[in-house]
Amino acid sequence: MSDRYEILVVGAGPCGIAVGAAAKKRGVSCVLFDKGCIATSLVNYPYYMTFFSTAVMLEVGDVPFTIPEAKPSRREALTYYRMVAEHWDLDVNQYQEVVEVSGREGDFTVRTREIDGREATYQAASVVFATGGFHHPNYLGVPGEDLPKVSHYYHEPYPYYDQDVLVVGGSNSAVESALELYRNGARVTLVHFLDKVDRGVKPWVVPDINNRLEKGEIPVFWRHRVAEIRPETVVLRSEDDGAETEIQNDFVLAMTGWRADHGPLRKLGVEIDEETGKPRHDPATMETNVPGLYIAGVIAAGYDANKIFIENGRDHGGLIVAHRLNGR
Ligand SMILES: Cc1cc2nc3c(=O)[nH]c(=O)nc-3n(C[C@H](O)[C@H](O)[C@H](O)COP(=O)(O)OP(=O)(O)OC[C@H]3O[C@@H](n4cnc5c(N)ncnc54)[C@H](O)[C@@H]3O)c2cc1C
């Protein structure tokens, strides 16, 4: 099969959908591919989470996000982004991974693969990578990390009832999972290499976690790192004096963040800043140093994924479509 589009978007997360909506609004032909479903990243969030952003700040494609509360739940957001795709009648191909992009501006060839192995190629004048930042977990890099009791995802507390769970990290993900686990019958311990929870933790969650930690309801090892994961225990090492402590353990939840895969961009000649991890691009147009190749959403943030999220990554679509229409 071979079709030709003005814009081909790799990734149908919130920011990829925003590109599709912007293209549709301006009458530009556009197709989207996602290796999973629409907004796969949100599907993988903790099931009962609430966004830190208000619904208004998460809106894309001029579609109102109307809910009775200020901040939406994961389920409300999943419904919303699906509705945006439907509203603009976007051409979204789910479960079709983009495995190769080649060619040049005006004449890119994109090869895709479906779950059953079927392949197809498409032609596009321009390609937008809206592939997000959730490709590889930030591994702890310690012995035992490959044990089945270790996970870099947290969905819900129920599998951990009456279990010794170590949560690694001090970010929103670590703090919120620790609190949920504590309230649902897990014996949870927190370990973090700093001496307090991260600055970005939702302000309304900070008193709750700090109270639990101060009262010893959630034991915490500040300024410690995981040194080794064993089948029935975990060894923690002090950052200060290297002293090791071995604690009982059934599960490890490594809430240490994720990284984007820059491999496909590098292969196409996009320069990646080694220090920041940012693909070289013009923030006014989101075009990379390779003409006709664009980035949208959190992939533009580099290693500091907290700098770009839906609230500001949603604007990239409009910039890209304007550049395709006016900039050439
Ligand atoms: C727990 C949690 C809470 C958050 N809360 C907020 C919040 O309140 N407000 C906010 O603004 N942000 C929040 N974020 C951040 C937000 O989720 C991300 O910034 C957002 O998902 C970025 O959207 P995106 O479209 O750039 O990338 P993603 O949503 O990650 O979408 C990328 C898509 O690309 C697809 N893909 C990747 N590679 C390929 C390929 N080769 N072929 C085809 N498809 C591919 C993936 O399957 C994925 O669907 C939160 C994140 C987490 C983890």
PDB file of N, CA and C in Angstrom, residues 38-103:
ATOM      1  N   ILE A  38      -4.634   5.125  20.962  1.00  0.00           N
ATOM      2  CA  ILE A  38      -4.595   6.575  21.174  1.00  0.00           C
ATOM      3  C   ILE A  38      -4.247   6.829  22.641  1.00  0.00           C
ATOM      4  N   ALA A  39      -3.311   7.735  22.859  1.00  0.00           N
ATOM      5  CA  ALA A  39      -2.898   8.126  24.227  1.00  0.00           C
ATOM      6  C   ALA A  39      -2.470   6.933  25.077  1.00  0.00           C
ATOM      7  N   THR A  40      -1.644   6.081  24.486  1.00  0.00           N
ATOM      8  CA  THR A  40      -1.118   4.919  25.216  1.00  0.00           C
ATOM      9  C   THR A  40      -0.451   5.307  26.538  1.00  0.00           C
ATOM     10  N   SER A  41       0.269   6.420  26.530  1.00  0.00           N
ATOM     11  CA  SER A  41       0.987   6.810  27.753  1.00  0.00           C
ATOM     12  C   SER A  41       0.025   7.003  28.911  1.00  0.00           C
ATOM     13  N   LEU A  42      -1.139   7.584  28.606  1.00  0.00           N
ATOM     14  CA  LEU A  42      -2.119   7.812  29.674  1.00  0.00           C
ATOM     15  C   LEU A  42      -2.756   6.500  30.132  1.00  0.00           C
ATOM     16  N   VAL A  43      -2.886   5.574  29.194  1.00  0.00           N
ATOM     17  CA  VAL A  43      -3.414   4.245  29.557  1.00  0.00           C
ATOM     18  C   VAL A  43      -2.505   3.615  30.612  1.00  0.00           C
ATOM     19  N   ASN A  44      -1.204   3.885  30.491  1.00  0.00           N
ATOM     20  CA  ASN A  44      -0.236   3.288  31.417  1.00  0.00           C
ATOM     21  C   ASN A  44      -0.025   4.078  32.705  1.00  0.00           C
ATOM     22  N   TYR A  45      -0.680   5.219  32.853  1.00  0.00           N
ATOM     23  CA  TYR A  45      -0.599   5.979  34.114  1.00  0.00           C
ATOM     24  C   TYR A  45      -1.160   5.121  35.245  1.00  0.00           C
ATOM     25  N   PRO A  46      -0.870   5.497  36.502  1.00  0.00           N
ATOM     26  CA  PRO A  46      -1.602   4.900  37.626  1.00  0.00           C
ATOM     27  C   PRO A  46      -3.108   5.072  37.394  1.00  0.00           C
ATOM     28  N   TYR A  47      -3.854   3.994  37.620  1.00  0.00           N
ATOM     29  CA  TYR A  47      -5.263   3.989  37.196  1.00  0.00           C
ATOM     30  C   TYR A  47      -6.105   5.111  37.826  1.00  0.00           C
ATOM     31  N   TYR A  48      -5.819   5.440  39.086  1.00  0.00           N
ATOM     32  CA  TYR A  48      -6.723   6.367  39.794  1.00  0.00           C
ATOM     33  C   TYR A  48      -6.133   7.755  39.939  1.00  0.00           C
ATOM     34  N   MET A  49      -5.170   8.112  39.098  1.00  0.00           N
ATOM     35  CA  MET A  49      -4.506   9.398  39.265  1.00  0.00           C
ATOM     36  C   MET A  49      -5.365  10.576  38.798  1.00  0.00           C
ATOM     37  N   THR A  50      -5.062  11.721  39.377  1.00  0.00           N
ATOM     38  CA  THR A  50      -5.663  12.983  38.943  1.00  0.00           C
ATOM     39  C   THR A  50      -4.544  13.834  38.366  1.00  0.00           C
ATOM     40  N   PHE A  51      -4.802  14.499  37.259  1.00  0.00           N
ATOM     41  CA  PHE A  51      -3.801  15.366  36.639  1.00  0.00           C
ATOM     42  C   PHE A  51      -3.457  16.534  37.565  1.00  0.00           C
ATOM     43  N   PHE A  52      -2.210  17.021  37.467  1.00  0.00           N
ATOM     44  CA  PHE A  52      -1.904  18.261  38.190  1.00  0.00           C
ATOM     45  C   PHE A  52      -2.396  19.474  37.407  1.00  0.00           C
ATOM     46  N   SER A  53      -2.596  19.322  36.116  1.00  0.00           N
ATOM     47  CA  SER A  53      -3.105  20.413  35.271  1.00  0.00           C
ATOM     48  C   SER A  53      -4.629  20.450  35.348  1.00  0.00           C
ATOM     49  N   THR A  54      -5.171  21.651  35.185  1.00  0.00           N
ATOM     50  CA  THR A  54      -6.624  21.751  35.064  1.00  0.00           C
ATOM     51  C   THR A  54      -7.032  21.293  33.664  1.00  0.00           C
ATOM     52  N   ALA A  55      -8.299  20.931  33.531  1.00  0.00           N
ATOM     53  CA  ALA A  55      -8.796  20.431  32.244  1.00  0.00           C
ATOM     54  C   ALA A  55      -8.555  21.450  31.129  1.00  0.00           C
ATOM     55  N   VAL A  56      -8.764  22.729  31.443  1.00  0.00           N
ATOM     56  CA  VAL A  56      -8.607  23.776  30.418  1.00  0.00           C
ATOM     57  C   VAL A  56      -7.185  23.758  29.843  1.00  0.00           C
ATOM     58  N   MET A  57      -6.208  23.500  30.696  1.00  0.00           N
ATOM     59  CA  MET A  57      -4.803  23.519  30.257  1.00  0.00           C
ATOM     60  C   MET A  57      -4.431  22.283  29.444  1.00  0.00           C
ATOM     61  N   LEU A  58      -5.309  21.299  29.424  1.00  0.00           N
ATOM     62  CA  LEU A  58      -5.016  20.065  28.684  1.00  0.00           C
ATOM     63  C   LEU A  58      -5.773  20.009  27.360  1.00  0.00           C
ATOM     64  N   GLU A  59      -6.584  21.056  27.101  1.00  0.00           N
ATOM     65  CA  GLU A  59      -7.396  21.059  25.870  1.00  0.00           C
ATOM     66  C   GLU A  59      -6.510  21.116  24.634  1.00  0.00           C
ATOM     67  N   VAL A  60      -6.899  20.381  23.608  1.00  0.00           N
ATOM     68  CA  VAL A  60      -6.220  20.475  22.309  1.00  0.00           C
ATOM     69  C   VAL A  60      -7.277  20.608  21.210  1.00  0.00           C
ATOM     70  N   GLY A  61      -6.854  21.162  20.080  1.00  0.00           N
ATOM     71  CA  GLY A  61      -7.720  21.222  18.899  1.00  0.00           C
ATOM     72  C   GLY A  61      -9.005  21.990  19.119  1.00  0.00           C
ATOM     73  N   ASP A  62      -8.994  22.990  19.998  1.00  0.00           N
ATOM     74  CA  ASP A  62     -10.172  23.838  20.256  1.00  0.00           C
ATOM     75  C   ASP A  62     -11.386  23.044  20.738  1.00  0.00           C
ATOM     76  N   VAL A  63     -11.173  21.879  21.276  1.00  0.00           N
ATOM     77  CA  VAL A  63     -12.314  21.083  21.783  1.00  0.00           C
ATOM     78  C   VAL A  63     -12.395  21.294  23.290  1.00  0.00           C
ATOM     79  N   PRO A  64     -13.515  21.815  23.797  1.00  0.00           N
ATOM     80  CA  PRO A  64     -13.621  22.069  25.245  1.00  0.00           C
ATOM     81  C   PRO A  64     -13.532  20.774  26.049  1.00  0.00           C
ATOM     82  N   PHE A  65     -12.813  20.842  27.163  1.00  0.00           N
ATOM     83  CA  PHE A  65     -12.674  19.697  28.063  1.00  0.00           C
ATOM     84  C   PHE A  65     -13.507  20.043  29.300  1.00  0.00           C
ATOM     85  N   THR A  66     -14.761  19.644  29.282  1.00  0.00           N
ATOM     86  CA  THR A  66     -15.703  20.067  30.315  1.00  0.00           C
ATOM     87  C   THR A  66     -15.919  18.959  31.334  1.00  0.00           C
ATOM     88  N   ILE A  67     -15.536  19.240  32.561  1.00  0.00           N
ATOM     89  CA  ILE A  67     -15.752  18.283  33.658  1.00  0.00           C
ATOM     90  C   ILE A  67     -16.224  19.072  34.875  1.00  0.00           C
ATOM     91  N   PRO A  68     -16.841  18.405  35.842  1.00  0.00           N
ATOM     92  CA  PRO A  68     -17.363  19.164  36.993  1.00  0.00           C
ATOM     93  C   PRO A  68     -16.273  19.674  37.940  1.00  0.00           C
ATOM     94  N   GLU A  69     -15.104  19.007  37.966  1.00  0.00           N
ATOM     95  CA  GLU A  69     -14.017  19.443  38.851  1.00  0.00           C
ATOM     96  C   GLU A  69     -12.973  20.199  38.038  1.00  0.00           C
ATOM     97  N   ALA A  70     -11.999  20.775  38.741  1.00  0.00           N
ATOM     98  CA  ALA A  70     -10.957  21.533  38.034  1.00  0.00           C
ATOM     99  C   ALA A  70     -10.003  20.597  37.283  1.00  0.00           C
ATOM    100  N   LYS A  71      -9.583  19.515  37.940  1.00  0.00           N
ATOM    101  CA  LYS A  71      -8.534  18.653  37.380  1.00  0.00           C
ATOM    102  C   LYS A  71      -9.111  17.297  36.993  1.00  0.00           C
ATOM    103  N   PRO A  72      -8.825  16.860  35.791  1.00  0.00           N
ATOM    104  CA  PRO A  72      -9.444  15.609  35.344  1.00  0.00           C
ATOM    105  C   PRO A  72      -8.737  14.364  35.887  1.00  0.00           C
ATOM    106  N   SER A  73      -9.479  13.289  35.890  1.00  0.00           N
ATOM    107  CA  SER A  73      -8.905  11.983  36.205  1.00  0.00           C
ATOM    108  C   SER A  73      -8.309  11.409  34.916  1.00  0.00           C
ATOM    109  N   ARG A  74      -7.547  10.327  35.069  1.00  0.00           N
ATOM    110  CA  ARG A  74      -6.993   9.632  33.901  1.00  0.00           C
ATOM    111  C   ARG A  74      -8.106   9.197  32.958  1.00  0.00           C
ATOM    112  N   ARG A  75      -9.200   8.655  33.511  1.00  0.00           N
ATOM    113  CA  ARG A  75     -10.286   8.154  32.656  1.00  0.00           C
ATOM    114  C   ARG A  75     -10.942   9.291  31.886  1.00  0.00           C
ATOM    115  N   GLU A  76     -11.120  10.434  32.548  1.00  0.00           N
ATOM    116  CA  GLU A  76     -11.725  11.573  31.845  1.00  0.00           C
ATOM    117  C   GLU A  76     -10.814  12.042  30.708  1.00  0.00           C
ATOM    118  N   ALA A  77      -9.511  12.056  30.966  1.00  0.00           N
ATOM    119  CA  ALA A  77      -8.577  12.501  29.922  1.00  0.00           C
ATOM    120  C   ALA A  77      -8.552  11.512  28.753  1.00  0.00           C
ATOM    121  N   LEU A  78      -8.606  10.227  29.070  1.00  0.00           N
ATOM    122  CA  LEU A  78      -8.619   9.232  27.984  1.00  0.00           C
ATOM    123  C   LEU A  78      -9.859   9.407  27.111  1.00  0.00           C
ATOM    124  N   THR A  79     -10.990   9.633  27.750  1.00  0.00           N
ATOM    125  CA  THR A  79     -12.226   9.864  26.985  1.00  0.00           C
ATOM    126  C   THR A  79     -12.085  11.136  26.146  1.00  0.00           C
ATOM    127  N   TYR A  80     -11.510  12.168  26.766  1.00  0.00           N
ATOM    128  CA  TYR A  80     -11.393  13.454  26.080  1.00  0.00           C
ATOM    129  C   TYR A  80     -10.530  13.345  24.814  1.00  0.00           C
ATOM    130  N   TYR A  81      -9.325  12.765  24.928  1.00  0.00           N
ATOM    131  CA  TYR A  81      -8.439  12.736  23.747  1.00  0.00           C
ATOM    132  C   TYR A  81      -9.026  11.858  22.635  1.00  0.00           C
ATOM    133  N   ARG A  82      -9.757  10.823  23.024  1.00  0.00           N
ATOM    134  CA  ARG A  82     -10.440  10.016  22.008  1.00  0.00           C
ATOM    135  C   ARG A  82     -11.504  10.872  21.302  1.00  0.00           C
ATOM    136  N   MET A  83     -12.206  11.694  22.101  1.00  0.00           N
ATOM    137  CA  MET A  83     -13.247  12.551  21.524  1.00  0.00           C
ATOM    138  C   MET A  83     -12.654  13.599  20.578  1.00  0.00           C
ATOM    139  N   VAL A  84     -11.466  14.102  20.909  1.00  0.00           N
ATOM    140  CA  VAL A  84     -10.828  15.090  20.020  1.00  0.00           C
ATOM    141  C   VAL A  84     -10.533  14.438  18.673  1.00  0.00           C
ATOM    142  N   ALA A  85     -10.001  13.221  18.714  1.00  0.00           N
ATOM    143  CA  ALA A  85      -9.689  12.496  17.464  1.00  0.00           C
ATOM    144  C   ALA A  85     -10.973  12.276  16.660  1.00  0.00           C
ATOM    145  N   GLU A  86     -12.052  11.952  17.362  1.00  0.00           N
ATOM    146  CA  GLU A  86     -13.333  11.731  16.664  1.00  0.00           C
ATOM    147  C   GLU A  86     -13.887  13.048  16.120  1.00  0.00           C
ATOM    148  N   HIS A  87     -13.805  14.087  16.942  1.00  0.00           N
ATOM    149  CA  HIS A  87     -14.345  15.398  16.552  1.00  0.00           C
ATOM    150  C   HIS A  87     -13.733  15.875  15.237  1.00  0.00           C
ATOM    151  N   TRP A  88     -12.394  15.714  15.118  1.00  0.00           N
ATOM    152  CA  TRP A  88     -11.705  16.186  13.913  1.00  0.00           C
ATOM    153  C   TRP A  88     -11.608  15.093  12.851  1.00  0.00           C
ATOM    154  N   ASP A  89     -12.217  13.955  13.149  1.00  0.00           N
ATOM    155  CA  ASP A  89     -12.202  12.826  12.212  1.00  0.00           C
ATOM    156  C   ASP A  89     -10.774  12.530  11.757  1.00  0.00           C
ATOM    157  N   LEU A  90      -9.873  12.428  12.734  1.00  0.00           N
ATOM    158  CA  LEU A  90      -8.459  12.223  12.408  1.00  0.00           C
ATOM    159  C   LEU A  90      -8.234  10.813  11.870  1.00  0.00           C
ATOM    160  N   ASP A  91      -7.282  10.719  10.976  1.00  0.00           N
ATOM    161  CA  ASP A  91      -6.907   9.432  10.389  1.00  0.00           C
ATOM    162  C   ASP A  91      -5.819   8.824  11.280  1.00  0.00           C
ATOM    163  N   VAL A  92      -6.262   8.138  12.336  1.00  0.00           N
ATOM    164  CA  VAL A  92      -5.308   7.565  13.298  1.00  0.00           C
ATOM    165  C   VAL A  92      -5.219   6.058  13.089  1.00  0.00           C
ATOM    166  N   ASN A  93      -4.028   5.575  12.850  1.00  0.00           N
ATOM    167  CA  ASN A  93      -3.806   4.133  12.680  1.00  0.00           C
ATOM    168  C   ASN A  93      -3.184   3.593  13.961  1.00  0.00           C
ATOM    169  N   GLN A  94      -3.999   2.924  14.748  1.00  0.00           N
ATOM    170  CA  GLN A  94      -3.513   2.384  16.018  1.00  0.00           C
ATOM    171  C   GLN A  94      -2.817   1.043  15.793  1.00  0.00           C
ATOM    172  N   TYR A  95      -1.965   0.682  16.735  1.00  0.00           N
ATOM    173  CA  TYR A  95      -1.240  -0.599  16.705  1.00  0.00           C
ATOM    174  C   TYR A  95      -0.473  -0.770  15.391  1.00  0.00           C
ATOM    175  N   GLN A  96       0.053   0.331  14.892  1.00  0.00           N
ATOM    176  CA  GLN A  96       0.852   0.315  13.668  1.00  0.00           C
ATOM    177  C   GLN A  96       2.115   1.130  13.953  1.00  0.00           C
ATOM    178  N   GLU A  97       3.178   0.424  14.263  1.00  0.00           N
ATOM    179  CA  GLU A  97       4.423   1.081  14.675  1.00  0.00           C
ATOM    180  C   GLU A  97       5.187   1.601  13.464  1.00  0.00           C
ATOM    181  N   VAL A  98       5.732   2.787  13.585  1.00  0.00           N
ATOM    182  CA  VAL A  98       6.624   3.299  12.539  1.00  0.00           C
ATOM    183  C   VAL A  98       8.001   2.714  12.804  1.00  0.00           C
ATOM    184  N   VAL A  99       8.494   1.902  11.879  1.00  0.00           N
ATOM    185  CA  VAL A  99       9.766   1.213  12.114  1.00  0.00           C
ATOM    186  C   VAL A  99      10.918   1.832  11.320  1.00  0.00           C
ATOM    187  N   GLU A 100      10.580   2.620  10.310  1.00  0.00           N
ATOM    188  CA  GLU A 100      11.673   3.263   9.554  1.00  0.00           C
ATOM    189  C   GLU A 100      11.166   4.491   8.806  1.00  0.00           C
ATOM    190  N   VAL A 101      11.967   5.536   8.853  1.00  0.00           N
ATOM    191  CA  VAL A 101      11.682   6.730   8.052  1.00  0.00           C
ATOM    192  C   VAL A 101      12.918   6.995   7.211  1.00  0.00           C
ATOM    193  N   SER A 102      12.726   7.207   5.927  1.00  0.00           N
ATOM    194  CA  SER A 102      13.871   7.509   5.062  1.00  0.00           C
ATOM    195  C   SER A 102      13.446   8.566   4.047  1.00  0.00           C
ATOM    196  N   GLY A 103      14.427   9.093   3.332  1.00  0.00           N
ATOM    197  CA  GLY A 103      14.113  10.088   2.300  1.00  0.00           C
ATOM    198  C   GLY A 103      14.400  11.491   2.774  1.00  0.00           C
TER     199      GLY A 103
END
